[in-house]
Coordinates of C-alpha atoms in Angstrom, one line a residue:
M1 CA -27.1 -9.8 -18.1
S2 CA -26.5 -13.4 -19.1
D3 CA -22.8 -12.9 -19.8
G4 CA -22.1 -11.9 -16.1
T5 CA -21.5 -8.2 -16.9
M6 CA -23.4 -5.0 -16.3
R7 CA -23.3 -1.6 -18.0
W8 CA -23.1 1.5 -15.9
A9 CA -23.7 4.9 -17.4
G10 CA -20.5 6.6 -18.3
R11 CA -18.4 3.6 -17.1
G12 CA -18.5 1.1 -19.8
T13 CA -19.0 -2.7 -19.4
E14 CA -17.7 -4.0 -16.1
P15 CA -18.0 -7.3 -14.3
E16 CA -21.2 -7.6 -12.2
A17 CA -18.9 -8.3 -9.2
T18 CA -17.8 -4.7 -9.2
R19 CA -21.0 -3.6 -7.6
K20 CA -20.0 -5.7 -4.5
F21 CA -16.6 -4.0 -4.3
Y22 CA -15.5 -2.1 -1.2
A23 CA -12.0 -0.5 -1.2
V24 CA -9.9 -0.6 2.0
I25 CA -7.0 1.7 2.6
P26 CA -4.7 0.5 5.4
A27 CA -2.9 3.7 6.5
G28 CA -0.3 2.5 9.0
G29 CA 3.4 2.5 9.5
I30 CA 5.7 5.5 9.8
G31 CA 7.9 4.8 6.8
S32 CA 11.1 4.6 8.8
R33 CA 13.3 4.6 5.6
L34 CA 12.0 8.1 5.0
W35 CA 13.1 9.5 8.4
P36 CA 13.5 12.3 9.4
L37 CA 10.7 13.5 7.0
S38 CA 8.3 10.7 8.0
R39 CA 7.6 10.6 11.7
A40 CA 5.2 8.8 14.1
D41 CA 3.0 11.9 14.1
A42 CA 3.4 12.6 10.4
P43 CA 3.9 9.3 8.5
K44 CA 4.8 9.0 4.9
F45 CA 1.2 8.7 3.6
L46 CA 0.5 12.3 4.9
H47 CA 3.2 13.8 2.8
D48 CA 3.3 15.0 -0.8
L49 CA 6.3 13.0 -2.1
T50 CA 5.6 13.4 -5.8
G51 CA 5.3 17.2 -6.1
S52 CA 1.6 16.9 -7.1
G53 CA 0.3 19.1 -4.3
Q54 CA -1.5 16.2 -2.7
T55 CA -0.5 13.7 -0.1
L56 CA -0.1 10.1 -1.0
L57 CA -3.2 9.2 1.0
K58 CA -5.3 11.7 -1.0
E59 CA -3.9 10.4 -4.3
T60 CA -4.9 6.8 -3.2
W61 CA -8.4 8.0 -2.3
D62 CA -8.8 9.7 -5.7
R63 CA -7.8 6.5 -7.5
L64 CA -10.2 4.3 -5.6
A65 CA -13.3 6.3 -4.9
P66 CA -14.5 6.5 -8.5
I67 CA -14.6 2.7 -8.9
N68 CA -17.7 2.2 -6.7
G69 CA -18.3 5.5 -5.0
E70 CA -16.9 7.5 -2.0
D71 CA -19.3 5.8 0.4
R72 CA -17.6 2.4 -0.3
V73 CA -14.1 3.3 0.8
M74 CA -12.8 2.4 4.3
V75 CA -9.6 3.7 5.9
V76 CA -7.9 1.8 8.7
C77 CA -5.5 4.0 10.6
G78 CA -4.1 4.7 14.1
R79 CA -6.0 6.8 16.6
A80 CA -3.3 9.5 16.5
H81 CA -3.8 10.1 12.8
R82 CA -7.6 10.2 12.7
A83 CA -7.8 14.0 12.5
A84 CA -5.2 14.3 9.8
V85 CA -6.8 11.5 7.8
E86 CA -10.3 13.1 8.0
D87 CA -8.8 16.5 7.1
Q88 CA -7.3 15.0 4.0
L89 CA -10.5 13.1 3.1
P90 CA -13.4 15.3 4.0
T91 CA -15.9 13.0 2.3
L92 CA -14.8 9.9 4.2
Q93 CA -17.8 8.6 6.1
D94 CA -17.5 8.2 9.8
H95 CA -18.6 4.6 9.8
N96 CA -15.8 3.9 7.3
V97 CA -13.0 5.0 9.7
V98 CA -11.5 2.1 11.6
L99 CA -9.1 3.1 14.3
E100 CA -6.3 0.9 15.6
S101 CA -5.2 1.5 19.2
E102 CA -1.8 0.2 18.3
G103 CA -0.2 -1.1 15.1
K104 CA -0.6 -4.8 14.6
D105 CA 0.6 -5.2 11.0
S106 CA -1.4 -5.9 7.9
S107 CA -3.2 -9.1 8.8
A108 CA -5.0 -7.5 11.7
A109 CA -5.7 -4.2 9.9
I110 CA -7.0 -5.8 6.7
G111 CA -8.6 -8.7 8.5
L112 CA -10.6 -6.4 10.8
A113 CA -11.8 -4.4 7.8
A114 CA -12.9 -7.6 6.1
A115 CA -14.7 -8.9 9.2
I116 CA -16.6 -5.6 9.7
L117 CA -17.6 -5.3 6.1
E118 CA -18.6 -9.0 5.9
H119 CA -20.7 -8.6 9.1
R120 CA -22.4 -5.5 7.6
E121 CA -22.8 -6.8 4.0
P122 CA -22.4 -10.6 3.5
G123 CA -20.9 -11.4 0.1
V124 CA -18.9 -8.2 -0.1
I125 CA -15.7 -8.1 -2.1
I126 CA -12.9 -6.1 -0.5
G127 CA -9.7 -4.7 -2.1
S128 CA -6.8 -3.6 0.1
F129 CA -4.5 -0.9 -1.3
A130 CA -1.7 0.8 0.7
A131 CA -2.1 4.5 1.4
D132 CA 1.5 5.4 0.4
H133 CA 2.1 4.0 -3.1
V134 CA 2.6 6.0 -6.3
I135 CA 0.7 4.8 -9.4
G136 CA 1.1 6.3 -12.9
D137 CA -1.8 5.4 -15.2
V138 CA -4.9 5.5 -13.1
R139 CA -7.1 4.3 -15.9
R140 CA -5.1 1.1 -16.3
F141 CA -5.0 0.7 -12.5
R142 CA -8.8 0.8 -12.2
R143 CA -9.1 -1.6 -15.1
A144 CA -6.9 -4.1 -13.3
V145 CA -8.9 -3.7 -10.0
I146 CA -12.2 -4.3 -11.9
E147 CA -10.8 -7.4 -13.5
A148 CA -9.5 -8.6 -10.0
T149 CA -13.1 -8.3 -8.6
A150 CA -14.2 -10.8 -11.3
V151 CA -11.4 -13.1 -10.2
A152 CA -12.4 -12.7 -6.5
D153 CA -16.1 -13.4 -7.3
A154 CA -15.0 -16.8 -8.6
G155 CA -13.6 -17.6 -5.2
Y156 CA -9.9 -16.8 -5.6
I157 CA -7.9 -14.4 -3.6
A158 CA -6.6 -12.0 -6.2
T159 CA -3.5 -9.8 -6.2
I160 CA -2.3 -7.3 -8.8
G161 CA 1.2 -8.0 -10.0
I162 CA 3.1 -5.2 -11.7
I163 CA 4.7 -6.0 -15.0
P164 CA 8.4 -5.2 -14.2
S165 CA 10.1 -2.4 -16.0
E166 CA 13.5 -3.4 -14.7
P167 CA 15.2 -6.1 -12.5
A168 CA 14.5 -4.2 -9.3
I169 CA 15.9 -5.8 -6.1
G170 CA 13.8 -3.7 -3.7
F171 CA 10.5 -5.5 -4.5
G172 CA 9.2 -9.0 -3.9
Y173 CA 8.1 -11.0 -6.9
I174 CA 5.1 -13.2 -7.8
E175 CA 5.3 -16.1 -10.3
G176 CA 2.4 -16.4 -12.6
G177 CA 1.4 -19.9 -13.9
E178 CA -1.6 -21.2 -15.8
K179 CA -3.9 -18.5 -17.3
L180 CA -7.4 -18.4 -15.8
D181 CA -10.4 -18.6 -18.1
L182 CA -13.0 -16.6 -16.1
P183 CA -15.7 -14.3 -17.3
G184 CA -14.6 -10.6 -17.2
T185 CA -10.9 -11.4 -17.2
T186 CA -8.1 -11.2 -19.8
S187 CA -4.9 -11.2 -17.9
A188 CA -5.4 -13.4 -14.8
Y189 CA -3.2 -16.3 -13.8
V190 CA -2.8 -18.8 -11.1
A191 CA -0.1 -17.5 -8.7
T192 CA 2.4 -20.3 -8.1
R193 CA 4.7 -18.6 -5.5
F194 CA 5.9 -15.5 -3.8
V195 CA 9.6 -14.6 -3.7
E196 CA 11.3 -12.2 -1.3
K197 CA 13.5 -9.5 -2.6
P198 CA 16.1 -11.2 -4.8
D199 CA 19.6 -10.4 -5.7
L200 CA 20.3 -8.6 -9.0
D201 CA 21.2 -11.7 -11.0
T202 CA 18.0 -13.5 -9.9
A203 CA 15.9 -10.5 -10.6
R204 CA 17.3 -10.4 -14.1
E205 CA 16.3 -14.0 -14.6
Y206 CA 12.8 -13.3 -13.3
V207 CA 12.3 -10.4 -15.7
E208 CA 13.7 -12.2 -18.7
S209 CA 11.5 -15.2 -18.1
G210 CA 8.3 -13.1 -18.5
R211 CA 6.6 -15.2 -15.7
Y212 CA 7.3 -12.9 -12.8
M213 CA 5.6 -9.7 -11.6
W214 CA 6.4 -7.3 -8.8
N215 CA 4.4 -7.9 -5.6
A216 CA 2.6 -4.6 -4.9
G217 CA 0.7 -5.9 -1.9
M218 CA -2.7 -5.3 -3.4
F219 CA -5.3 -8.0 -2.4
I220 CA -8.8 -8.4 -3.7
A221 CA -11.1 -11.1 -2.4
K222 CA -14.5 -11.9 -0.9
A223 CA -14.2 -10.9 2.7
S224 CA -15.5 -14.3 3.7
V225 CA -12.8 -16.1 1.6
L226 CA -10.0 -13.9 3.0
L227 CA -11.0 -14.6 6.5
E228 CA -11.4 -18.4 5.8
E229 CA -7.9 -18.5 4.4
M230 CA -6.5 -16.5 7.3
A231 CA -8.2 -18.8 9.8
K232 CA -6.4 -21.8 8.3
T233 CA -3.0 -20.5 9.5
K234 CA -4.1 -18.0 12.3
P235 CA -7.4 -19.2 13.8
A236 CA -7.0 -17.3 17.0
L237 CA -6.4 -14.1 15.1
V238 CA -9.5 -14.5 13.0
E239 CA -11.6 -15.5 16.1
G240 CA -10.6 -12.2 17.7
L241 CA -11.3 -10.2 14.6
R242 CA -14.8 -11.7 14.2
K243 CA -15.6 -10.9 17.8
L244 CA -14.6 -7.3 17.3
A245 CA -16.6 -7.1 14.1
A246 CA -19.7 -8.5 15.7
G247 CA -19.7 -5.6 18.2
W248 CA -18.1 -2.9 16.1
D249 CA -21.2 -1.0 15.3
G250 CA -22.7 -1.3 18.8
P251 CA -22.1 0.4 22.2
D252 CA -19.5 -2.1 23.3
R253 CA -16.9 -1.4 20.7
G254 CA -14.5 0.4 23.0
V255 CA -14.6 -2.4 25.6
L256 CA -14.1 -5.0 23.0
V257 CA -11.1 -3.2 21.4
D258 CA -9.5 -2.8 24.8
Q259 CA -10.0 -6.5 25.6
I260 CA -9.2 -8.1 22.3
W261 CA -6.9 -5.9 20.2
P262 CA -3.8 -5.9 22.4
G263 CA -3.6 -9.7 22.3
L264 CA -3.9 -10.1 18.5
E265 CA -0.9 -11.5 16.7
K266 CA 1.2 -9.1 14.7
I267 CA 1.9 -10.6 11.3
A268 CA 2.0 -9.5 7.6
I269 CA -0.8 -10.7 5.4
D270 CA 1.7 -12.1 2.9
Y271 CA 2.5 -14.7 5.5
S272 CA -0.9 -15.3 7.0
V273 CA -2.8 -15.4 3.7
A274 CA -1.0 -14.9 0.4
E275 CA 1.8 -17.4 0.6
P276 CA -0.4 -20.2 2.1
A277 CA -3.1 -19.5 -0.5
A278 CA -0.6 -19.6 -3.3
A279 CA 0.6 -23.0 -2.1
A280 CA -3.0 -24.3 -2.1
G281 CA -3.8 -22.9 -5.6
R282 CA -6.3 -20.4 -4.2
L283 CA -4.3 -17.2 -5.2
A284 CA -4.6 -15.5 -8.6
V285 CA -2.5 -12.7 -10.0
V286 CA -3.9 -10.1 -12.4
E287 CA -1.3 -8.2 -14.6
G288 CA -1.0 -4.5 -13.8
D289 CA 0.3 -2.7 -16.8
F290 CA 0.9 0.6 -15.1
S291 CA 3.8 2.3 -13.4
W292 CA 4.0 1.7 -9.6
D293 CA 6.4 2.5 -6.8
D294 CA 6.1 1.9 -3.1
V295 CA 8.3 4.9 -2.4
G296 CA 10.4 2.9 0.0
D297 CA 13.3 5.3 0.4
F298 CA 14.7 8.6 -0.7
A299 CA 16.3 7.0 -3.7
S300 CA 12.8 6.1 -4.9
I301 CA 11.6 9.7 -4.5
A302 CA 14.7 11.0 -6.4
K303 CA 14.0 8.6 -9.2
L304 CA 10.3 9.6 -9.4
Q305 CA 11.1 13.3 -9.3
S306 CA 13.7 13.0 -12.1
G307 CA 11.7 10.7 -14.3
G308 CA 14.3 8.0 -14.0
R309 CA 17.3 10.2 -14.9
G310 CA 20.0 9.8 -12.4
S311 CA 21.8 13.0 -13.5
D312 CA 19.2 15.4 -12.1
L313 CA 18.8 17.0 -8.7
A314 CA 15.3 16.6 -7.3
I315 CA 14.2 19.3 -4.8
L316 CA 11.1 19.0 -2.5
G317 CA 9.9 21.6 -0.1
E318 CA 7.7 24.7 -0.3
R319 CA 10.4 27.0 1.1
A320 CA 13.4 25.2 -0.4
R321 CA 16.5 27.3 -1.1
V322 CA 19.1 25.2 -2.9
L323 CA 22.1 26.2 -4.9
A324 CA 23.7 23.3 -6.7
D325 CA 26.7 22.9 -9.0
S326 CA 27.4 19.6 -10.8
S327 CA 25.3 17.7 -8.3
S328 CA 22.6 15.0 -8.5
G329 CA 20.3 13.2 -6.1
I330 CA 17.6 14.7 -3.9
V331 CA 17.1 17.5 -1.4
V332 CA 14.0 17.5 0.9
T333 CA 13.5 20.4 3.2
D334 CA 10.8 21.9 5.4
S335 CA 13.0 24.9 6.4
D336 CA 14.1 28.1 4.6
R337 CA 17.8 27.4 5.3
L338 CA 20.1 27.8 2.3
I339 CA 21.5 24.4 1.2
T340 CA 24.5 24.4 -1.1
L341 CA 25.8 21.4 -3.0
I342 CA 29.0 21.3 -5.0
G343 CA 30.2 18.4 -7.0
V344 CA 28.3 15.6 -5.2
E345 CA 26.5 12.8 -7.0
N346 CA 23.5 10.8 -5.9
I347 CA 23.4 12.8 -2.7
V348 CA 20.4 12.6 -0.2
V349 CA 19.9 15.6 2.0
V350 CA 16.8 15.8 4.3
D351 CA 16.6 18.9 6.4
T352 CA 14.0 19.3 9.1
K353 CA 13.7 21.6 12.2
D354 CA 15.3 19.1 14.6
A355 CA 17.2 16.6 12.5
L356 CA 19.4 16.5 9.4
L357 CA 20.1 13.4 7.3
V358 CA 22.9 13.2 4.7
T359 CA 23.5 10.0 2.8
T360 CA 23.6 8.7 -0.8
S361 CA 21.1 6.9 -2.9
E362 CA 23.1 3.8 -2.6
H363 CA 22.7 3.7 1.1
A364 CA 19.2 5.1 1.3
Q365 CA 17.7 1.7 2.5
R366 CA 20.0 1.9 5.6
V367 CA 18.1 4.9 7.0
K368 CA 15.9 2.4 8.8
S369 CA 18.9 1.3 10.9
V370 CA 19.2 4.9 12.2
V371 CA 15.6 4.8 13.3
D372 CA 16.2 1.5 15.1
A373 CA 19.3 2.9 16.8
L374 CA 17.4 6.0 18.0
K375 CA 14.7 3.8 19.5
L376 CA 17.2 1.7 21.3
S377 CA 18.9 4.8 22.7
G378 CA 15.6 6.3 23.9
R379 CA 15.8 9.3 21.5
T380 CA 12.1 9.1 20.7
D381 CA 11.8 12.9 20.7
V382 CA 13.0 12.9 17.0
L383 CA 10.9 9.9 15.9

């Protein structure tokens, strides 16, 4: 069609770029702020943290697969999690499973997916979406992704910024500048800068200004553009990724992985691509008008479970036995032990077979320091 759009049966009018779209789900990290529930062998994305009956990974798949089909969704995960991932996603195709021999952070994971897909399908547009986030309005989410593909087709690296519902200090922010006038877009802006997690007063200023959005870590771009931008700051990393991709579908994959992967730099994609691209005017942000949470700690889970009401007690666990009197917060248990709470507010109790965590919502972010201390002490048996 001359206006750059195409009509698909049952799916309305969408940018033509959508047919080039390939979703990538990086499923890595152990979610250390959710210890002792989240472990190395059972990371956060393999848990049901919303009470939906599905893991976060399966919910992510269900959001993405309808956009362009189940055969155009790739998952990047650790070797140790392959069986669990394939059990959760039985229709995931074997050639769309990319295994990491060791975690190398998001630049290597997303960059390898981009290099493989670009090698297989020049001109492909990829979208990277974390496996462990919670999104409310799926229809609005998909609409934002489809708009972002049009932005990516124009040569930008697009990200989806979440319209903030409050001055949260646990998220990074993106400042939106001049509105982009591109076919198939209505809410895309030049991204002028990224800001790390601010203090409360600064977060209030951001929200009141109307120019800032939460950084949800979603990136949509032509695979070739993403790799070109990454190569400007990390040329050795991209060189290694391209070598891996060139042999990925051949008999030498294992040898190449053993030779190249251990030496790749470990760096987040925000630093290798997003921030430099924003400084160069190559990054765009599409407004996401849907609820979103990265489920970063147990306080986040309690908030999700209670619908934002701090006076409730959230309980997760198929065999949970909890008696509570005048108490609020969250109890997560995978045992049938009776847990009794009396007169405690904003409590966090996580009960597993070999570890018990008790803290408060206020200190939930500090759980990561416990994990770090256990690593230093050699107590890896509970990690």
